[in-house]
């Protein structure tokens, strides 16, 4: 799953979407793109009928009303989105999104028929303080409280904050350790089959070793999703 973040223009997107669409057929798994809100219609028009699905990078907790600048889950469903990122670390850090708000966003997305991709991850200081398990637990708990049925319809993305956009990927072993922890929690809540993506400087050169880990089911890819060939090589891995 690509996350374009706040990158793109109509012209640049047209080339990128065409390139990804043309190459996606050789991926054996699912290929998806989370694009900026203004480009969702462009993604829908370019990708409809292809192997690539699309989604948004955030959603409002509110259904409708006086919430200037917000975008509701039903609006995303109107644009045939399949996915929405909830609680990306950039939103947690820059927009103060708490784990309760993130879980509420996931619930709103589920109610509109979207698949939320709930992002969790520790900072470098959390890791250095040996506090990873507690931090991930605190971020997951409000989502786990949504219950097994809701959990079975969402995706978790483990994205260590220190690895996002830094070129510093978690080693496959570091990532697997946290994925196993997340898997254990999901299993205890009746949802052991939930897909868990890894995110943080994933590239074609490190994707295969990450995907070889038992509990890594795919990747959430930022920078490398802006280059069709690189993204497709990750998908092929
Ligand atoms: C992300 O934005 O979710 C991400 C993982 O970014 P990058 O791949 O650039 O580290």
CSV table of C-alpha atoms and ligand atoms in Angstrom, one decimal:
chain,number,residue,atom,x,y,z
A,1,UNK,CA,0.0,0.0,0.0
A,2,UNK,CA,1.4,3.3,-1.1
A,3,UNK,CA,1.0,6.5,1.0
A,4,UNK,CA,1.7,9.5,-1.2
A,5,UNK,CA,1.4,11.9,1.8
A,6,UNK,CA,1.2,15.5,0.6
A,7,UNK,CA,2.9,15.0,-2.8
A,8,UNK,CA,1.6,15.2,-6.3
A,9,UNK,CA,0.0,17.3,-9.1
A,10,UNK,CA,-2.5,16.3,-11.7
A,11,UNK,CA,0.2,16.0,-14.3
A,12,UNK,CA,2.7,14.0,-12.2
A,13,UNK,CA,-0.1,11.8,-10.8
A,14,UNK,CA,-1.3,10.9,-14.3
A,15,UNK,CA,2.1,9.3,-15.1
A,16,UNK,CA,2.5,7.7,-11.8
A,17,UNK,CA,-1.0,6.1,-11.8
A,18,UNK,CA,-0.5,4.9,-15.4
A,19,UNK,CA,2.8,3.3,-14.5
A,20,UNK,CA,1.6,1.6,-11.4
A,21,UNK,CA,-1.6,0.4,-13.1
A,22,UNK,CA,0.4,-1.0,-16.1
A,23,UNK,CA,2.7,-3.0,-13.8
A,24,UNK,CA,0.4,-4.0,-11.0
A,25,UNK,CA,-0.8,-7.2,-12.8
A,26,UNK,CA,2.6,-8.8,-12.0
A,27,UNK,CA,2.1,-8.4,-8.3
A,28,UNK,CA,0.7,-11.5,-6.6
A,29,UNK,CA,-0.8,-9.6,-3.6
A,30,UNK,CA,-3.0,-6.6,-3.4
A,31,UNK,CA,-1.8,-3.2,-4.5
A,32,UNK,CA,-3.3,0.0,-3.2
A,33,UNK,CA,-2.6,3.7,-3.1
A,34,UNK,CA,-3.6,6.3,-0.5
A,35,UNK,CA,-3.6,9.6,-2.2
A,36,UNK,CA,-4.3,13.2,-1.1
A,37,UNK,CA,-8.1,14.0,-1.0
A,38,UNK,CA,-8.1,16.3,-4.1
A,39,UNK,CA,-6.7,13.5,-6.2
A,40,UNK,CA,-9.2,10.7,-5.1
A,41,UNK,CA,-11.4,11.3,-8.2
A,42,UNK,CA,-8.3,11.2,-10.4
A,43,UNK,CA,-7.3,7.9,-8.8
A,44,UNK,CA,-10.8,6.6,-9.2
A,45,UNK,CA,-10.9,7.5,-12.9
A,46,UNK,CA,-7.4,6.1,-13.6
A,47,UNK,CA,-7.6,2.9,-11.6
A,48,UNK,CA,-11.3,1.8,-11.9
A,49,UNK,CA,-11.4,-1.7,-13.4
A,50,UNK,CA,-7.6,-2.3,-12.7
A,51,UNK,CA,-5.9,-4.4,-10.1
A,52,UNK,CA,-5.1,-1.3,-8.0
A,53,UNK,CA,-7.5,0.0,-5.3
A,54,UNK,CA,-7.3,3.4,-3.7
A,55,UNK,CA,-8.0,5.2,-0.5
A,56,UNK,CA,-7.4,8.3,1.6
A,57,UNK,CA,-4.9,9.3,4.3
A,58,UNK,CA,-7.3,10.4,7.0
A,59,UNK,CA,-11.0,10.6,7.8
A,60,UNK,CA,-13.2,12.7,10.1
A,61,UNK,CA,-14.8,11.1,13.2
A,62,UNK,CA,-17.9,13.0,12.4
A,63,UNK,CA,-20.6,11.8,9.9
A,64,UNK,CA,-21.4,15.3,8.6
A,65,UNK,CA,-22.0,18.9,9.8
A,66,UNK,CA,-20.1,22.1,10.7
A,67,UNK,CA,-16.6,20.7,10.6
A,68,UNK,CA,-14.8,22.9,8.1
A,69,UNK,CA,-11.9,21.2,6.3
A,70,UNK,CA,-12.9,17.7,7.4
A,71,UNK,CA,-13.8,14.8,5.0
A,72,UNK,CA,-16.3,12.2,6.1
A,73,UNK,CA,-16.2,8.4,5.6
A,74,UNK,CA,-19.3,8.5,3.4
A,75,UNK,CA,-17.6,11.1,1.1
A,76,UNK,CA,-14.7,8.6,0.7
A,77,UNK,CA,-17.1,5.8,0.0
A,78,UNK,CA,-18.7,8.0,-2.6
A,79,UNK,CA,-15.3,8.1,-4.4
A,80,UNK,CA,-15.2,4.3,-4.2
A,81,UNK,CA,-12.3,4.3,-1.7
A,82,UNK,CA,-11.5,0.9,-0.3
A,83,UNK,CA,-9.1,2.1,2.4
A,84,UNK,CA,-8.3,4.9,4.8
A,85,UNK,CA,-5.2,5.4,6.9
A,86,UNK,CA,-6.1,6.1,10.5
A,87,UNK,CA,-3.6,7.5,13.0
A,88,UNK,CA,-0.5,7.8,10.8
A,89,UNK,CA,2.3,9.0,13.0
A,90,UNK,CA,2.5,12.3,11.2
A,91,UNK,CA,-1.2,12.9,12.2
A,92,UNK,CA,-0.6,11.7,15.8
A,93,UNK,CA,2.5,14.0,16.1
A,94,UNK,CA,1.4,17.1,14.1
A,95,UNK,CA,-2.4,17.1,14.7
A,96,UNK,CA,-2.5,15.7,18.2
A,97,UNK,CA,-4.6,12.6,17.3
A,98,UNK,CA,-5.0,10.5,20.4
A,99,UNK,CA,-5.4,6.7,20.2
A,100,UNK,CA,-9.0,7.1,21.2
A,101,UNK,CA,-9.6,9.5,18.3
A,102,UNK,CA,-7.8,7.0,16.0
A,103,UNK,CA,-10.0,4.2,17.1
A,104,UNK,CA,-13.1,6.4,16.6
A,105,UNK,CA,-11.9,7.2,13.1
A,106,UNK,CA,-11.5,3.4,12.4
A,107,UNK,CA,-15.0,2.8,13.7
A,108,UNK,CA,-16.4,5.5,11.5
A,109,UNK,CA,-14.6,4.2,8.5
A,110,UNK,CA,-15.9,0.6,9.1
A,111,UNK,CA,-19.4,1.9,9.4
A,112,UNK,CA,-19.1,3.4,5.9
A,113,UNK,CA,-17.8,0.1,4.5
A,114,UNK,CA,-14.1,1.3,4.2
A,115,UNK,CA,-11.2,-0.7,5.5
A,116,UNK,CA,-9.2,1.3,8.0
A,117,UNK,CA,-5.5,0.9,8.1
A,118,UNK,CA,-4.6,1.7,11.7
A,119,UNK,CA,-1.1,2.9,12.2
A,120,UNK,CA,0.9,2.3,15.4
A,121,UNK,CA,4.6,2.8,16.2
A,122,UNK,CA,7.0,3.9,18.8
A,123,UNK,CA,9.4,6.9,18.7
A,124,UNK,CA,13.2,6.5,19.0
A,125,UNK,CA,13.1,7.6,22.6
A,126,UNK,CA,10.4,5.0,23.4
A,127,UNK,CA,12.7,2.4,21.9
A,128,UNK,CA,15.8,3.6,23.7
A,129,UNK,CA,13.8,3.6,26.9
A,130,UNK,CA,12.8,0.0,26.2
A,131,UNK,CA,9.2,1.0,26.2
A,132,UNK,CA,8.0,-0.4,22.9
A,133,UNK,CA,5.6,-2.9,24.2
A,134,UNK,CA,3.8,-0.5,26.4
A,135,UNK,CA,3.6,2.2,23.7
A,136,UNK,CA,2.2,-0.1,21.1
A,137,UNK,CA,-0.2,-1.6,23.7
A,138,UNK,CA,-1.5,1.8,24.6
A,139,UNK,CA,-2.0,2.7,20.9
A,140,UNK,CA,-3.7,-0.6,20.1
A,141,UNK,CA,-6.0,-0.9,23.2
A,142,UNK,CA,-8.8,1.4,22.0
A,143,UNK,CA,-8.8,-0.3,18.6
A,144,UNK,CA,-8.9,-3.8,20.3
A,145,UNK,CA,-11.9,-2.6,22.3
A,146,UNK,CA,-13.9,-2.3,19.0
A,147,UNK,CA,-14.3,-6.1,19.2
A,148,UNK,CA,-13.5,-9.1,17.1
A,149,UNK,CA,-16.0,-8.5,14.3
A,150,UNK,CA,-14.6,-4.9,13.7
A,151,UNK,CA,-11.0,-6.1,14.0
A,152,UNK,CA,-11.6,-8.8,11.4
A,153,UNK,CA,-12.4,-6.0,8.9
A,154,UNK,CA,-9.4,-3.7,9.5
A,155,UNK,CA,-5.6,-3.7,8.8
A,156,UNK,CA,-2.9,-2.7,11.2
A,157,UNK,CA,0.3,-1.0,10.1
A,158,UNK,CA,3.4,-1.1,12.4
A,159,UNK,CA,5.5,2.0,11.5
A,160,UNK,CA,8.3,2.8,13.9
A,161,UNK,CA,8.4,6.6,13.9
A,162,UNK,CA,12.2,6.6,13.7
A,163,UNK,CA,12.1,4.6,10.5
A,164,UNK,CA,9.6,6.8,8.6
A,165,UNK,CA,11.2,8.8,5.8
A,166,UNK,CA,14.6,8.5,7.4
A,167,UNK,CA,16.1,5.8,5.3
A,168,UNK,CA,16.6,3.8,8.5
A,169,UNK,CA,14.5,0.6,8.2
A,170,UNK,CA,13.9,-1.6,11.2
A,171,UNK,CA,15.7,-4.9,10.7
A,172,UNK,CA,13.5,-7.7,9.7
A,173,UNK,CA,14.0,-9.2,13.2
A,174,UNK,CA,13.1,-5.9,15.0
A,175,UNK,CA,10.0,-5.6,12.9
A,176,UNK,CA,9.0,-9.2,13.4
A,177,UNK,CA,9.3,-8.9,17.2
A,178,UNK,CA,6.8,-6.1,17.2
A,179,UNK,CA,4.5,-7.7,14.6
A,180,UNK,CA,4.5,-10.9,16.8
A,181,UNK,CA,3.5,-8.8,19.8
A,182,UNK,CA,0.6,-7.2,17.8
A,183,UNK,CA,-0.4,-10.6,16.5
A,184,UNK,CA,-0.6,-11.9,20.0
A,185,UNK,CA,-2.9,-9.1,21.1
A,186,UNK,CA,-5.1,-9.5,18.1
A,187,UNK,CA,-5.3,-13.3,18.7
A,188,UNK,CA,-6.3,-12.7,22.3
A,189,UNK,CA,-9.1,-10.6,20.9
A,190,UNK,CA,-10.3,-13.2,18.5
A,191,UNK,CA,-8.7,-11.6,15.4
A,192,UNK,CA,-5.4,-13.4,14.8
A,193,UNK,CA,-5.9,-13.3,11.0
A,194,UNK,CA,-5.8,-9.5,10.7
A,195,UNK,CA,-3.2,-8.3,8.2
A,196,UNK,CA,-0.3,-6.4,9.7
A,197,UNK,CA,1.8,-4.2,7.4
A,198,UNK,CA,5.2,-2.9,8.1
A,199,UNK,CA,6.1,0.7,7.2
A,200,UNK,CA,9.3,2.7,7.5
A,201,UNK,CA,11.7,3.2,4.6
A,202,UNK,CA,10.6,0.1,2.8
A,203,UNK,CA,12.4,-0.1,-0.6
A,204,UNK,CA,12.6,-2.8,-3.3
A,205,UNK,CA,16.0,-3.7,-1.8
A,206,UNK,CA,14.7,-4.6,1.7
A,207,UNK,CA,11.1,-5.7,1.0
A,208,UNK,CA,11.8,-9.4,0.4
A,209,UNK,CA,13.6,-9.8,3.7
A,210,UNK,CA,10.8,-8.0,5.6
A,211,UNK,CA,8.1,-10.0,3.8
A,212,UNK,CA,9.9,-13.3,4.7
A,213,UNK,CA,9.0,-12.7,8.4
A,214,UNK,CA,6.2,-14.8,9.7
A,215,UNK,CA,3.9,-11.9,10.9
A,216,UNK,CA,4.7,-9.3,8.2
A,217,UNK,CA,1.8,-9.4,5.7
A,218,UNK,CA,2.7,-6.5,3.5
A,219,UNK,CA,4.1,-2.9,3.6
A,220,UNK,CA,2.9,0.6,3.9
A,221,UNK,CA,5.2,2.6,1.6
A,222,UNK,CA,5.8,6.3,1.7
A,223,UNK,CA,8.6,7.7,-0.4
A,224,UNK,CA,9.1,4.7,-2.6
A,225,UNK,CA,5.4,4.7,-3.7
A,226,UNK,CA,6.2,7.9,-5.6
A,227,UNK,CA,8.4,6.1,-8.1
A,228,UNK,CA,6.4,3.5,-10.1
A,229,UNK,CA,9.2,1.1,-10.8
A,230,UNK,CA,10.4,1.0,-7.2
A,231,UNK,CA,6.8,0.6,-5.8
A,232,UNK,CA,6.1,-2.2,-8.3
A,233,UNK,CA,9.3,-4.0,-7.4
A,234,UNK,CA,8.2,-3.9,-3.7
A,235,UNK,CA,4.8,-5.2,-4.8
A,236,UNK,CA,6.5,-8.0,-6.8
A,237,UNK,CA,8.5,-9.0,-3.7
B,1,LIG,C1,4.8,6.2,5.6
B,1,LIG,O1,4.5,7.4,5.2
B,1,LIG,O2,3.8,5.6,6.1
B,1,LIG,C2,6.1,5.7,5.4
B,1,LIG,C3,6.4,4.5,5.9
B,1,LIG,O3,7.0,6.5,4.8
B,1,LIG,P1,8.5,6.0,4.2
B,1,LIG,O4,8.2,4.7,3.4
B,1,LIG,O5,8.9,7.1,3.3
B,1,LIG,O6,9.4,5.8,5.4
